[in-house]
């Protein structure tokens, strides 16, 4: 079956540091890939997505590239801010039949001033 | 648009009690789903619906029932609450029942404590 593996957190960074959160997946076919973010006390919201190999999703300074050869979708940001403190979830959605989304376990990011 | 709404925000139950978690969306989305979020386990799919009158099981359906009589509403019923059902529950919806790159829109969650 489909699965998503994320690096375990928490990740603690100083403001303006470079961020990488690793995500790898196992799936049949060509899934769509997503990063969702959950701020404290809220539901998840879409951060970015990519739907085919070599696509780059980007939003709010975050980027991730769909790498089929390494089955990865790592999240990066060049300079994090305190406001980026949240839990980040990598996810995939199958593209055949009814959609089903599989989430990773989430990585908590804490950015300190 | 209110988006996806959930009630209640917080609930305490005793073992064996039943209750219904409400979920509604005003975006005319075909697809709706329920997840539970537990520490270290991410989000796990409980049940989903691809349209009014059509539901199916997800990864962890035991102890939960759903129905979808309208496009807007997708309630989740706990038949006989157990401490293992203590969790945060999220409802989500998306425009299409299938499709590439469909974004999920999440409600704010219901925190459930079963004593």
mmCIF file with all atom_site columns, C-alpha atoms in Angstrom:
data_model
loop_
_atom_site.group_PDB
_atom_site.id
_atom_site.type_symbol
_atom_site.label_atom_id
_atom_site.label_alt_id
_atom_site.label_comp_id
_atom_site.label_asym_id
_atom_site.label_entity_id
_atom_site.label_seq_id
_atom_site.pdbx_PDB_ins_code
_atom_site.Cartn_x
_atom_site.Cartn_y
_atom_site.Cartn_z
_atom_site.occupancy
_atom_site.B_iso_or_equiv
_atom_site.pdbx_formal_charge
_atom_site.auth_seq_id
_atom_site.auth_comp_id
_atom_site.auth_asym_id
_atom_site.auth_atom_id
_atom_site.pdbx_PDB_model_num
ATOM 1   C CA . UNK A 1 1   ? 0.000   0.000  0.000   1.00 0.00 ? 1   UNK A CA 1
ATOM 2   C CA . UNK A 1 2   ? 0.882   3.656  -0.094  1.00 0.00 ? 2   UNK A CA 1
ATOM 3   C CA . UNK A 1 3   ? 2.994   5.159  2.658   1.00 0.00 ? 3   UNK A CA 1
ATOM 4   C CA . UNK A 1 4   ? 4.793   8.380  3.548   1.00 0.00 ? 4   UNK A CA 1
ATOM 5   C CA . UNK A 1 5   ? 7.863   8.648  5.751   1.00 0.00 ? 5   UNK A CA 1
ATOM 6   C CA . UNK A 1 6   ? 8.936   11.953 7.265   1.00 0.00 ? 6   UNK A CA 1
ATOM 7   C CA . UNK A 1 7   ? 11.889  12.853 9.383   1.00 0.00 ? 7   UNK A CA 1
ATOM 8   C CA . UNK A 1 8   ? 11.075  12.849 13.048  1.00 0.00 ? 8   UNK A CA 1
ATOM 9   C CA . UNK A 1 9   ? 10.989  16.077 14.947  1.00 0.00 ? 9   UNK A CA 1
ATOM 10  C CA . UNK A 1 10  ? 10.961  18.303 16.675  1.00 0.00 ? 10  UNK A CA 1
ATOM 11  C CA . UNK A 1 11  ? 13.223  20.477 14.588  1.00 0.00 ? 11  UNK A CA 1
ATOM 12  C CA . UNK A 1 12  ? 14.485  23.600 16.339  1.00 0.00 ? 12  UNK A CA 1
ATOM 13  C CA . UNK A 1 13  ? 16.071  26.362 14.278  1.00 0.00 ? 13  UNK A CA 1
ATOM 14  C CA . UNK A 1 14  ? 17.130  29.919 14.826  1.00 0.00 ? 14  UNK A CA 1
ATOM 15  C CA . UNK A 1 15  ? 15.398  32.641 12.840  1.00 0.00 ? 15  UNK A CA 1
ATOM 16  C CA . UNK A 1 16  ? 16.830  33.025 9.302   1.00 0.00 ? 16  UNK A CA 1
ATOM 17  C CA . UNK A 1 17  ? 18.263  29.495 9.287   1.00 0.00 ? 17  UNK A CA 1
ATOM 18  C CA . UNK A 1 18  ? 17.828  27.139 6.333   1.00 0.00 ? 18  UNK A CA 1
ATOM 19  C CA . UNK A 1 19  ? 15.139  24.507 6.677   1.00 0.00 ? 19  UNK A CA 1
ATOM 20  C CA . UNK A 1 20  ? 14.928  21.032 5.184   1.00 0.00 ? 20  UNK A CA 1
ATOM 21  C CA . UNK A 1 21  ? 12.287  18.494 6.169   1.00 0.00 ? 21  UNK A CA 1
ATOM 22  C CA . UNK A 1 22  ? 12.747  15.160 4.453   1.00 0.00 ? 22  UNK A CA 1
ATOM 23  C CA . UNK A 1 23  ? 9.879   13.191 2.989   1.00 0.00 ? 23  UNK A CA 1
ATOM 24  C CA . UNK A 1 24  ? 9.964   9.941  1.048   1.00 0.00 ? 24  UNK A CA 1
ATOM 25  C CA . UNK A 1 25  ? 7.065   7.903  -0.222  1.00 0.00 ? 25  UNK A CA 1
ATOM 26  C CA . UNK A 1 26  ? 6.035   4.482  -1.440  1.00 0.00 ? 26  UNK A CA 1
ATOM 27  C CA . UNK A 1 27  ? 3.223   4.298  -3.958  1.00 0.00 ? 27  UNK A CA 1
ATOM 28  C CA . UNK A 1 28  ? 2.094   2.607  -7.109  1.00 0.00 ? 28  UNK A CA 1
ATOM 29  C CA . UNK A 1 29  ? 1.791   4.709  -10.203 1.00 0.00 ? 29  UNK A CA 1
ATOM 30  C CA . UNK A 1 30  ? 2.213   8.461  -10.093 1.00 0.00 ? 30  UNK A CA 1
ATOM 31  C CA . UNK A 1 31  ? 0.691   9.960  -6.956  1.00 0.00 ? 31  UNK A CA 1
ATOM 32  C CA . UNK A 1 32  ? 0.179   13.644 -6.319  1.00 0.00 ? 32  UNK A CA 1
ATOM 33  C CA . UNK A 1 33  ? 2.353   14.967 -3.488  1.00 0.00 ? 33  UNK A CA 1
ATOM 34  C CA . UNK A 1 34  ? 1.503   17.606 -0.905  1.00 0.00 ? 34  UNK A CA 1
ATOM 35  C CA . UNK A 1 35  ? 2.816   19.500 2.068   1.00 0.00 ? 35  UNK A CA 1
ATOM 36  C CA . UNK A 1 36  ? 0.241   20.609 4.601   1.00 0.00 ? 36  UNK A CA 1
ATOM 37  C CA . UNK A 1 37  ? 0.914   22.865 7.596   1.00 0.00 ? 37  UNK A CA 1
ATOM 38  C CA . UNK A 1 38  ? -0.865  22.879 10.945  1.00 0.00 ? 38  UNK A CA 1
ATOM 39  C CA . UNK A 1 39  ? -0.529  25.944 13.158  1.00 0.00 ? 39  UNK A CA 1
ATOM 40  C CA . UNK A 1 40  ? -1.219  25.512 16.878  1.00 0.00 ? 40  UNK A CA 1
ATOM 41  C CA . UNK A 1 41  ? -4.879  24.860 17.619  1.00 0.00 ? 41  UNK A CA 1
ATOM 42  C CA . UNK A 1 42  ? -5.914  24.824 13.968  1.00 0.00 ? 42  UNK A CA 1
ATOM 43  C CA . UNK A 1 43  ? -6.722  22.359 11.222  1.00 0.00 ? 43  UNK A CA 1
ATOM 44  C CA . UNK A 1 44  ? -4.357  21.532 8.398   1.00 0.00 ? 44  UNK A CA 1
ATOM 45  C CA . UNK A 1 45  ? -4.028  23.790 5.392   1.00 0.00 ? 45  UNK A CA 1
ATOM 46  C CA . UNK A 1 46  ? -2.338  23.213 2.081   1.00 0.00 ? 46  UNK A CA 1
ATOM 47  C CA . UNK A 1 47  ? 1.150   24.679 1.808   1.00 0.00 ? 47  UNK A CA 1
ATOM 48  C CA . UNK A 1 48  ? 2.159   23.428 -1.640  1.00 0.00 ? 48  UNK A CA 1
ATOM 49  C CA . UNK A 1 49  ? 1.718   20.521 -4.011  1.00 0.00 ? 49  UNK A CA 1
ATOM 50  C CA . UNK A 1 50  ? 3.115   18.835 -7.116  1.00 0.00 ? 50  UNK A CA 1
ATOM 51  C CA . UNK A 1 51  ? 1.337   16.490 -9.452  1.00 0.00 ? 51  UNK A CA 1
ATOM 52  C CA . UNK A 1 52  ? 4.044   15.024 -11.688 1.00 0.00 ? 52  UNK A CA 1
ATOM 53  C CA . UNK A 1 53  ? 7.723   14.173 -11.689 1.00 0.00 ? 53  UNK A CA 1
ATOM 54  C CA . UNK A 1 54  ? 10.135  17.135 -11.607 1.00 0.00 ? 54  UNK A CA 1
ATOM 55  C CA . UNK A 1 55  ? 7.341   19.577 -10.741 1.00 0.00 ? 55  UNK A CA 1
ATOM 56  C CA . UNK A 1 56  ? 8.283   22.129 -8.098  1.00 0.00 ? 56  UNK A CA 1
ATOM 57  C CA . UNK A 1 57  ? 5.625   23.357 -5.698  1.00 0.00 ? 57  UNK A CA 1
ATOM 58  C CA . UNK A 1 58  ? 6.204   26.661 -3.955  1.00 0.00 ? 58  UNK A CA 1
ATOM 59  C CA . UNK A 1 59  ? 4.399   28.983 -1.563  1.00 0.00 ? 59  UNK A CA 1
ATOM 60  C CA . UNK A 1 60  ? 5.369   31.529 1.117   1.00 0.00 ? 60  UNK A CA 1
ATOM 61  C CA . UNK A 1 61  ? 9.073   30.925 0.451   1.00 0.00 ? 61  UNK A CA 1
ATOM 62  C CA . UNK A 1 62  ? 8.753   27.150 0.848   1.00 0.00 ? 62  UNK A CA 1
ATOM 63  C CA . UNK A 1 63  ? 9.658   24.822 -2.016  1.00 0.00 ? 63  UNK A CA 1
ATOM 64  C CA . UNK A 1 64  ? 9.543   21.094 -2.727  1.00 0.00 ? 64  UNK A CA 1
ATOM 65  C CA . UNK A 1 65  ? 10.425  19.164 -5.877  1.00 0.00 ? 65  UNK A CA 1
ATOM 66  C CA . UNK A 1 66  ? 8.764   15.897 -6.922  1.00 0.00 ? 66  UNK A CA 1
ATOM 67  C CA . UNK A 1 67  ? 11.682  13.474 -7.409  1.00 0.00 ? 67  UNK A CA 1
ATOM 68  C CA . UNK A 1 68  ? 10.427  10.193 -8.817  1.00 0.00 ? 68  UNK A CA 1
ATOM 69  C CA . UNK A 1 69  ? 13.904  8.628  -9.084  1.00 0.00 ? 69  UNK A CA 1
ATOM 70  C CA . UNK A 1 70  ? 14.406  8.988  -5.322  1.00 0.00 ? 70  UNK A CA 1
ATOM 71  C CA . UNK A 1 71  ? 10.681  8.890  -4.387  1.00 0.00 ? 71  UNK A CA 1
ATOM 72  C CA . UNK A 1 72  ? 11.136  12.067 -2.390  1.00 0.00 ? 72  UNK A CA 1
ATOM 73  C CA . UNK A 1 73  ? 9.443   15.424 -1.847  1.00 0.00 ? 73  UNK A CA 1
ATOM 74  C CA . UNK A 1 74  ? 11.663  17.296 0.603   1.00 0.00 ? 74  UNK A CA 1
ATOM 75  C CA . UNK A 1 75  ? 10.457  20.642 1.949   1.00 0.00 ? 75  UNK A CA 1
ATOM 76  C CA . UNK A 1 76  ? 12.916  23.551 1.987   1.00 0.00 ? 76  UNK A CA 1
ATOM 77  C CA . UNK A 1 77  ? 12.957  27.198 2.968   1.00 0.00 ? 77  UNK A CA 1
ATOM 78  C CA . UNK A 1 78  ? 15.939  29.472 2.740   1.00 0.00 ? 78  UNK A CA 1
ATOM 79  C CA . UNK A 1 79  ? 15.253  31.633 5.783   1.00 0.00 ? 79  UNK A CA 1
ATOM 80  C CA . UNK A 1 80  ? 12.712  30.623 8.410   1.00 0.00 ? 80  UNK A CA 1
ATOM 81  C CA . UNK A 1 81  ? 10.767  33.011 10.609  1.00 0.00 ? 81  UNK A CA 1
ATOM 82  C CA . UNK A 1 82  ? 9.246   32.592 14.045  1.00 0.00 ? 82  UNK A CA 1
ATOM 83  C CA . UNK A 1 83  ? 5.835   32.589 12.350  1.00 0.00 ? 83  UNK A CA 1
ATOM 84  C CA . UNK A 1 84  ? 6.794   29.373 10.508  1.00 0.00 ? 84  UNK A CA 1
ATOM 85  C CA . UNK A 1 85  ? 6.627   27.434 13.785  1.00 0.00 ? 85  UNK A CA 1
ATOM 86  C CA . UNK A 1 86  ? 4.062   24.710 13.117  1.00 0.00 ? 86  UNK A CA 1
ATOM 87  C CA . UNK A 1 87  ? 3.680   21.019 12.322  1.00 0.00 ? 87  UNK A CA 1
ATOM 88  C CA . UNK A 1 88  ? 4.358   20.056 8.700   1.00 0.00 ? 88  UNK A CA 1
ATOM 89  C CA . UNK A 1 89  ? 2.774   17.008 7.078   1.00 0.00 ? 89  UNK A CA 1
ATOM 90  C CA . UNK A 1 90  ? 3.859   15.361 3.873   1.00 0.00 ? 90  UNK A CA 1
ATOM 91  C CA . UNK A 1 91  ? 1.063   13.549 2.035   1.00 0.00 ? 91  UNK A CA 1
ATOM 92  C CA . UNK A 1 92  ? 0.295   11.705 -1.151  1.00 0.00 ? 92  UNK A CA 1
ATOM 93  C CA . UNK A 1 93  ? -2.902  11.103 -3.043  1.00 0.00 ? 93  UNK A CA 1
ATOM 94  C CA . UNK A 1 94  ? -3.476  8.211  -5.374  1.00 0.00 ? 94  UNK A CA 1
ATOM 95  C CA . UNK A 1 95  ? -4.639  9.174  -8.834  1.00 0.00 ? 95  UNK A CA 1
ATOM 96  C CA . UNK A 1 96  ? -6.689  6.119  -9.773  1.00 0.00 ? 96  UNK A CA 1
ATOM 97  C CA . UNK A 1 97  ? -10.162 5.472  -8.484  1.00 0.00 ? 97  UNK A CA 1
ATOM 98  C CA . UNK A 1 98  ? -11.605 7.540  -5.697  1.00 0.00 ? 98  UNK A CA 1
ATOM 99  C CA . UNK A 1 99  ? -9.028  9.774  -4.126  1.00 0.00 ? 99  UNK A CA 1
ATOM 100 C CA . UNK A 1 100 ? -7.413  8.664  -0.896  1.00 0.00 ? 100 UNK A CA 1
ATOM 101 C CA . UNK A 1 101 ? -4.806  10.718 0.883   1.00 0.00 ? 101 UNK A CA 1
ATOM 102 C CA . UNK A 1 102 ? -2.051  9.164  2.977   1.00 0.00 ? 102 UNK A CA 1
ATOM 103 C CA . UNK A 1 103 ? -0.307  11.409 5.490   1.00 0.00 ? 103 UNK A CA 1
ATOM 104 C CA . UNK A 1 104 ? 3.074   11.192 7.123   1.00 0.00 ? 104 UNK A CA 1
ATOM 105 C CA . UNK A 1 105 ? 3.398   11.450 10.883  1.00 0.00 ? 105 UNK A CA 1
ATOM 106 C CA . UNK A 1 106 ? 4.208   15.154 10.841  1.00 0.00 ? 106 UNK A CA 1
ATOM 107 C CA . UNK A 1 107 ? 7.335   17.125 11.764  1.00 0.00 ? 107 UNK A CA 1
ATOM 108 C CA . UNK A 1 108 ? 7.139   19.835 14.385  1.00 0.00 ? 108 UNK A CA 1
ATOM 109 C CA . UNK A 1 109 ? 9.192   22.927 13.617  1.00 0.00 ? 109 UNK A CA 1
ATOM 110 C CA . UNK A 1 110 ? 10.079  25.444 16.287  1.00 0.00 ? 110 UNK A CA 1
ATOM 111 C CA . UNK A 1 111 ? 11.833  28.642 15.238  1.00 0.00 ? 111 UNK A CA 1
ATOM 112 C CA . UNK A 1 112 ? 13.451  30.670 17.992  1.00 0.00 ? 112 UNK A CA 1
ATOM 113 C CA . UNK A 1 113 ? 14.315  34.376 17.718  1.00 0.00 ? 113 UNK A CA 1
ATOM 114 C CA . UNK B 2 1   ? -17.907 30.997 2.687   1.00 0.00 ? 1   UNK B CA 1
ATOM 115 C CA . UNK B 2 2   ? -17.535 29.434 6.120   1.00 0.00 ? 2   UNK B CA 1
ATOM 116 C CA . UNK B 2 3   ? -15.518 26.569 4.597   1.00 0.00 ? 3   UNK B CA 1
ATOM 117 C CA . UNK B 2 4   ? -15.538 23.405 6.701   1.00 0.00 ? 4   UNK B CA 1
ATOM 118 C CA . UNK B 2 5   ? -17.103 23.708 10.128  1.00 0.00 ? 5   UNK B CA 1
ATOM 119 C CA . UNK B 2 6   ? -17.051 21.193 12.974  1.00 0.00 ? 6   UNK B CA 1
ATOM 120 C CA . UNK B 2 7   ? -18.942 20.983 16.242  1.00 0.00 ? 7   UNK B CA 1
ATOM 121 C CA . UNK B 2 8   ? -18.315 20.607 19.081  1.00 0.00 ? 8   UNK B CA 1
ATOM 122 C CA . UNK B 2 9   ? -14.770 21.899 19.572  1.00 0.00 ? 9   UNK B CA 1
ATOM 123 C CA . UNK B 2 10  ? -14.239 19.829 22.678  1.00 0.00 ? 10  UNK B CA 1
ATOM 124 C CA . UNK B 2 11  ? -16.140 16.938 24.253  1.00 0.00 ? 11  UNK B CA 1
ATOM 125 C CA . UNK B 2 12  ? -15.693 14.693 27.255  1.00 0.00 ? 12  UNK B CA 1
ATOM 126 C CA . UNK B 2 13  ? -17.450 11.317 27.218  1.00 0.00 ? 13  UNK B CA 1
ATOM 127 C CA . UNK B 2 14  ? -17.654 8.391  29.562  1.00 0.00 ? 14  UNK B CA 1
ATOM 128 C CA . UNK B 2 15  ? -16.867 4.914  28.301  1.00 0.00 ? 15  UNK B CA 1
ATOM 129 C CA . UNK B 2 16  ? -19.917 3.434  26.595  1.00 0.00 ? 16  UNK B CA 1
ATOM 130 C CA . UNK B 2 17  ? -21.592 6.720  25.737  1.00 0.00 ? 17  UNK B CA 1
ATOM 131 C CA . UNK B 2 18  ? -22.462 7.569  22.169  1.00 0.00 ? 18  UNK B CA 1
ATOM 132 C CA . UNK B 2 19  ? -22.209 10.873 20.375  1.00 0.00 ? 19  UNK B CA 1
ATOM 133 C CA . UNK B 2 20  ? -22.174 12.486 16.962  1.00 0.00 ? 20  UNK B CA 1
ATOM 134 C CA . UNK B 2 21  ? -19.467 14.797 15.680  1.00 0.00 ? 21  UNK B CA 1
ATOM 135 C CA . UNK B 2 22  ? -20.877 17.247 13.187  1.00 0.00 ? 22  UNK B CA 1
ATOM 136 C CA . UNK B 2 23  ? -19.200 18.378 9.986   1.00 0.00 ? 23  UNK B CA 1
ATOM 137 C CA . UNK B 2 24  ? -20.539 20.715 7.326   1.00 0.00 ? 24  UNK B CA 1
ATOM 138 C CA . UNK B 2 25  ? -19.098 22.397 4.253   1.00 0.00 ? 25  UNK B CA 1
ATOM 139 C CA . UNK B 2 26  ? -20.561 25.141 2.083   1.00 0.00 ? 26  UNK B CA 1
ATOM 140 C CA . UNK B 2 27  ? -18.298 24.740 -0.951  1.00 0.00 ? 27  UNK B CA 1
ATOM 141 C CA . UNK B 2 28  ? -20.419 22.145 -2.785  1.00 0.00 ? 28  UNK B CA 1
ATOM 142 C CA . UNK B 2 29  ? -17.603 19.609 -2.501  1.00 0.00 ? 29  UNK B CA 1
ATOM 143 C CA . UNK B 2 30  ? -18.224 16.039 -3.619  1.00 0.00 ? 30  UNK B CA 1
ATOM 144 C CA . UNK B 2 31  ? -15.644 14.412 -1.375  1.00 0.00 ? 31  UNK B CA 1
ATOM 145 C CA . UNK B 2 32  ? -15.700 14.496 2.421   1.00 0.00 ? 32  UNK B CA 1
ATOM 146 C CA . UNK B 2 33  ? -13.673 12.550 4.927   1.00 0.00 ? 33  UNK B CA 1
ATOM 147 C CA . UNK B 2 34  ? -12.972 12.047 8.612   1.00 0.00 ? 34  UNK B CA 1
ATOM 148 C CA . UNK B 2 35  ? -9.492  11.662 10.092  1.00 0.00 ? 35  UNK B CA 1
ATOM 149 C CA . UNK B 2 36  ? -8.213  11.136 13.570  1.00 0.00 ? 36  UNK B CA 1
ATOM 150 C CA . UNK B 2 37  ? -4.922  12.637 14.696  1.00 0.00 ? 37  UNK B CA 1
ATOM 151 C CA . UNK B 2 38  ? -2.889  10.901 17.367  1.00 0.00 ? 38  UNK B CA 1
ATOM 152 C CA . UNK B 2 39  ? 0.630   11.747 18.574  1.00 0.00 ? 39  UNK B CA 1
ATOM 153 C CA . UNK B 2 40  ? 3.311   10.074 16.466  1.00 0.00 ? 40  UNK B CA 1
ATOM 154 C CA . UNK B 2 41  ? 0.785   8.622  14.037  1.00 0.00 ? 41  UNK B CA 1
ATOM 155 C CA . UNK B 2 42  ? -0.144  11.498 11.811  1.00 0.00 ? 42  UNK B CA 1
ATOM 156 C CA . UNK B 2 43  ? -3.647  11.550 10.380  1.00 0.00 ? 43  UNK B CA 1
ATOM 157 C CA . UNK B 2 44  ? -5.475  8.306  9.765   1.00 0.00 ? 44  UNK B CA 1
ATOM 158 C CA . UNK B 2 45  ? -8.550  8.043  7.562   1.00 0.00 ? 45  UNK B CA 1
ATOM 159 C CA . UNK B 2 46  ? -11.671 6.777  9.336   1.00 0.00 ? 46  UNK B CA 1
ATOM 160 C CA . UNK B 2 47  ? -14.400 7.021  6.684   1.00 0.00 ? 47  UNK B CA 1
ATOM 161 C CA . UNK B 2 48  ? -14.944 8.936  3.510   1.00 0.00 ? 48  UNK B CA 1
ATOM 162 C CA . UNK B 2 49  ? -17.769 9.850  1.162   1.00 0.00 ? 49  UNK B CA 1
ATOM 163 C CA . UNK B 2 50  ? -17.692 10.526 -2.565  1.00 0.00 ? 50  UNK B CA 1
ATOM 164 C CA . UNK B 2 51  ? -21.169 12.001 -2.710  1.00 0.00 ? 51  UNK B CA 1
ATOM 165 C CA . UNK B 2 52  ? -24.564 12.032 -1.052  1.00 0.00 ? 52  UNK B CA 1
ATOM 166 C CA . UNK B 2 53  ? -25.571 8.478  -0.197  1.00 0.00 ? 53  UNK B CA 1
ATOM 167 C CA . UNK B 2 54  ? -22.104 7.006  -0.862  1.00 0.00 ? 54  UNK B CA 1
ATOM 168 C CA . UNK B 2 55  ? -19.670 6.225  1.937   1.00 0.00 ? 55  UNK B CA 1
ATOM 169 C CA . UNK B 2 56  ? -16.776 3.842  2.423   1.00 0.00 ? 56  UNK B CA 1
ATOM 170 C CA . UNK B 2 57  ? -14.331 2.760  5.085   1.00 0.00 ? 57  UNK B CA 1
ATOM 171 C CA . UNK B 2 58  ? -10.886 4.130  5.527   1.00 0.00 ? 58  UNK B CA 1
ATOM 172 C CA . UNK B 2 59  ? -7.935  2.821  7.478   1.00 0.00 ? 59  UNK B CA 1
ATOM 173 C CA . UNK B 2 60  ? -9.447  2.781  10.995  1.00 0.00 ? 60  UNK B CA 1
ATOM 174 C CA . UNK B 2 61  ? -13.263 2.480  10.721  1.00 0.00 ? 61  UNK B CA 1
ATOM 175 C CA . UNK B 2 62  ? -14.040 0.257  13.713  1.00 0.00 ? 62  UNK B CA 1
ATOM 176 C CA . UNK B 2 63  ? -16.278 1.895  16.301  1.00 0.00 ? 63  UNK B CA 1
ATOM 177 C CA . UNK B 2 64  ? -17.445 4.656  13.964  1.00 0.00 ? 64  UNK B CA 1
ATOM 178 C CA . UNK B 2 65  ? -20.419 5.094  11.644  1.00 0.00 ? 65  UNK B CA 1
ATOM 179 C CA . UNK B 2 66  ? -21.094 7.695  8.996   1.00 0.00 ? 66  UNK B CA 1
ATOM 180 C CA . UNK B 2 67  ? -23.857 8.664  6.635   1.00 0.00 ? 67  UNK B CA 1
ATOM 181 C CA . UNK B 2 68  ? -24.222 11.367 4.037   1.00 0.00 ? 68  UNK B CA 1
ATOM 182 C CA . UNK B 2 69  ? -27.756 12.377 3.252   1.00 0.00 ? 69  UNK B CA 1
ATOM 183 C CA . UNK B 2 70  ? -26.831 15.774 1.797   1.00 0.00 ? 70  UNK B CA 1
ATOM 184 C CA . UNK B 2 71  ? -23.827 17.197 -0.037  1.00 0.00 ? 71  UNK B CA 1
ATOM 185 C CA . UNK B 2 72  ? -23.148 19.603 2.834   1.00 0.00 ? 72  UNK B CA 1
ATOM 186 C CA . UNK B 2 73  ? -23.160 17.383 5.922   1.00 0.00 ? 73  UNK B CA 1
ATOM 187 C CA . UNK B 2 74  ? -21.079 14.386 6.950   1.00 0.00 ? 74  UNK B CA 1
ATOM 188 C CA . UNK B 2 75  ? -21.593 13.433 10.614  1.00 0.00 ? 75  UNK B CA 1
ATOM 189 C CA . UNK B 2 76  ? -19.412 10.904 12.424  1.00 0.00 ? 76  UNK B CA 1
ATOM 190 C CA . UNK B 2 77  ? -21.067 8.715  15.049  1.00 0.00 ? 77  UNK B CA 1
ATOM 191 C CA . UNK B 2 78  ? -19.290 7.015  17.901  1.00 0.00 ? 78  UNK B CA 1
ATOM 192 C CA . UNK B 2 79  ? -21.463 4.065  18.817  1.00 0.00 ? 79  UNK B CA 1
ATOM 193 C CA . UNK B 2 80  ? -20.008 3.166  22.223  1.00 0.00 ? 80  UNK B CA 1
ATOM 194 C CA . UNK B 2 81  ? -17.070 5.350  23.179  1.00 0.00 ? 81  UNK B CA 1
ATOM 195 C CA . UNK B 2 82  ? -13.833 3.750  24.372  1.00 0.00 ? 82  UNK B CA 1
ATOM 196 C CA . UNK B 2 83  ? -10.695 5.380  25.842  1.00 0.00 ? 83  UNK B CA 1
ATOM 197 C CA . UNK B 2 84  ? -8.833  4.350  22.663  1.00 0.00 ? 84  UNK B CA 1
ATOM 198 C CA . UNK B 2 85  ? -11.017 6.835  20.787  1.00 0.00 ? 85  UNK B CA 1
ATOM 199 C CA . UNK B 2 86  ? -9.530  9.757  22.684  1.00 0.00 ? 86  UNK B CA 1
ATOM 200 C CA . UNK B 2 87  ? -8.111  11.819 19.844  1.00 0.00 ? 87  UNK B CA 1
ATOM 201 C CA . UNK B 2 88  ? -8.475  14.941 17.768  1.00 0.00 ? 88  UNK B CA 1
ATOM 202 C CA . UNK B 2 89  ? -10.899 14.474 14.891  1.00 0.00 ? 89  UNK B CA 1
ATOM 203 C CA . UNK B 2 90  ? -10.695 16.412 11.655  1.00 0.00 ? 90  UNK B CA 1
ATOM 204 C CA . UNK B 2 91  ? -13.225 16.615 8.890   1.00 0.00 ? 91  UNK B CA 1
ATOM 205 C CA . UNK B 2 92  ? -11.994 17.491 5.407   1.00 0.00 ? 92  UNK B CA 1
ATOM 206 C CA . UNK B 2 93  ? -13.529 18.048 2.012   1.00 0.00 ? 93  UNK B CA 1
ATOM 207 C CA . UNK B 2 94  ? -12.372 18.461 -1.561  1.00 0.00 ? 94  UNK B CA 1
ATOM 208 C CA . UNK B 2 95  ? -14.014 19.417 -4.811  1.00 0.00 ? 95  UNK B CA 1
ATOM 209 C CA . UNK B 2 96  ? -13.679 16.179 -6.731  1.00 0.00 ? 96  UNK B CA 1
ATOM 210 C CA . UNK B 2 97  ? -14.114 12.557 -5.728  1.00 0.00 ? 97  UNK B CA 1
ATOM 211 C CA . UNK B 2 98  ? -11.211 11.741 -8.014  1.00 0.00 ? 98  UNK B CA 1
ATOM 212 C CA . UNK B 2 99  ? -8.636  13.818 -9.752  1.00 0.00 ? 99  UNK B CA 1
ATOM 213 C CA . UNK B 2 100 ? -5.065  14.841 -9.722  1.00 0.00 ? 100 UNK B CA 1
ATOM 214 C CA . UNK B 2 101 ? -3.763  17.137 -7.043  1.00 0.00 ? 101 UNK B CA 1
ATOM 215 C CA . UNK B 2 102 ? -7.051  17.735 -5.268  1.00 0.00 ? 102 UNK B CA 1
ATOM 216 C CA . UNK B 2 103 ? -6.592  20.004 -2.248  1.00 0.00 ? 103 UNK B CA 1
ATOM 217 C CA . UNK B 2 104 ? -8.142  18.908 1.043   1.00 0.00 ? 104 UNK B CA 1
ATOM 218 C CA . UNK B 2 105 ? -9.866  21.642 3.076   1.00 0.00 ? 105 UNK B CA 1
ATOM 219 C CA . UNK B 2 106 ? -9.858  20.912 6.792   1.00 0.00 ? 106 UNK B CA 1
ATOM 220 C CA . UNK B 2 107 ? -12.135 21.933 9.618   1.00 0.00 ? 107 UNK B CA 1
ATOM 221 C CA . UNK B 2 108 ? -10.726 23.242 12.922  1.00 0.00 ? 108 UNK B CA 1
ATOM 222 C CA . UNK B 2 109 ? -11.041 19.873 14.651  1.00 0.00 ? 109 UNK B CA 1
ATOM 223 C CA . UNK B 2 110 ? -12.906 18.307 17.575  1.00 0.00 ? 110 UNK B CA 1
ATOM 224 C CA . UNK B 2 111 ? -10.914 17.281 20.626  1.00 0.00 ? 111 UNK B CA 1
ATOM 225 C CA . UNK B 2 112 ? -12.487 14.205 22.237  1.00 0.00 ? 112 UNK B CA 1
ATOM 226 C CA . UNK B 2 113 ? -11.603 12.795 25.634  1.00 0.00 ? 113 UNK B CA 1
ATOM 227 C CA . UNK B 2 114 ? -13.095 9.444  26.652  1.00 0.00 ? 114 UNK B CA 1
ATOM 228 C CA . UNK B 2 115 ? -12.818 8.613  30.334  1.00 0.00 ? 115 UNK B CA 1
#
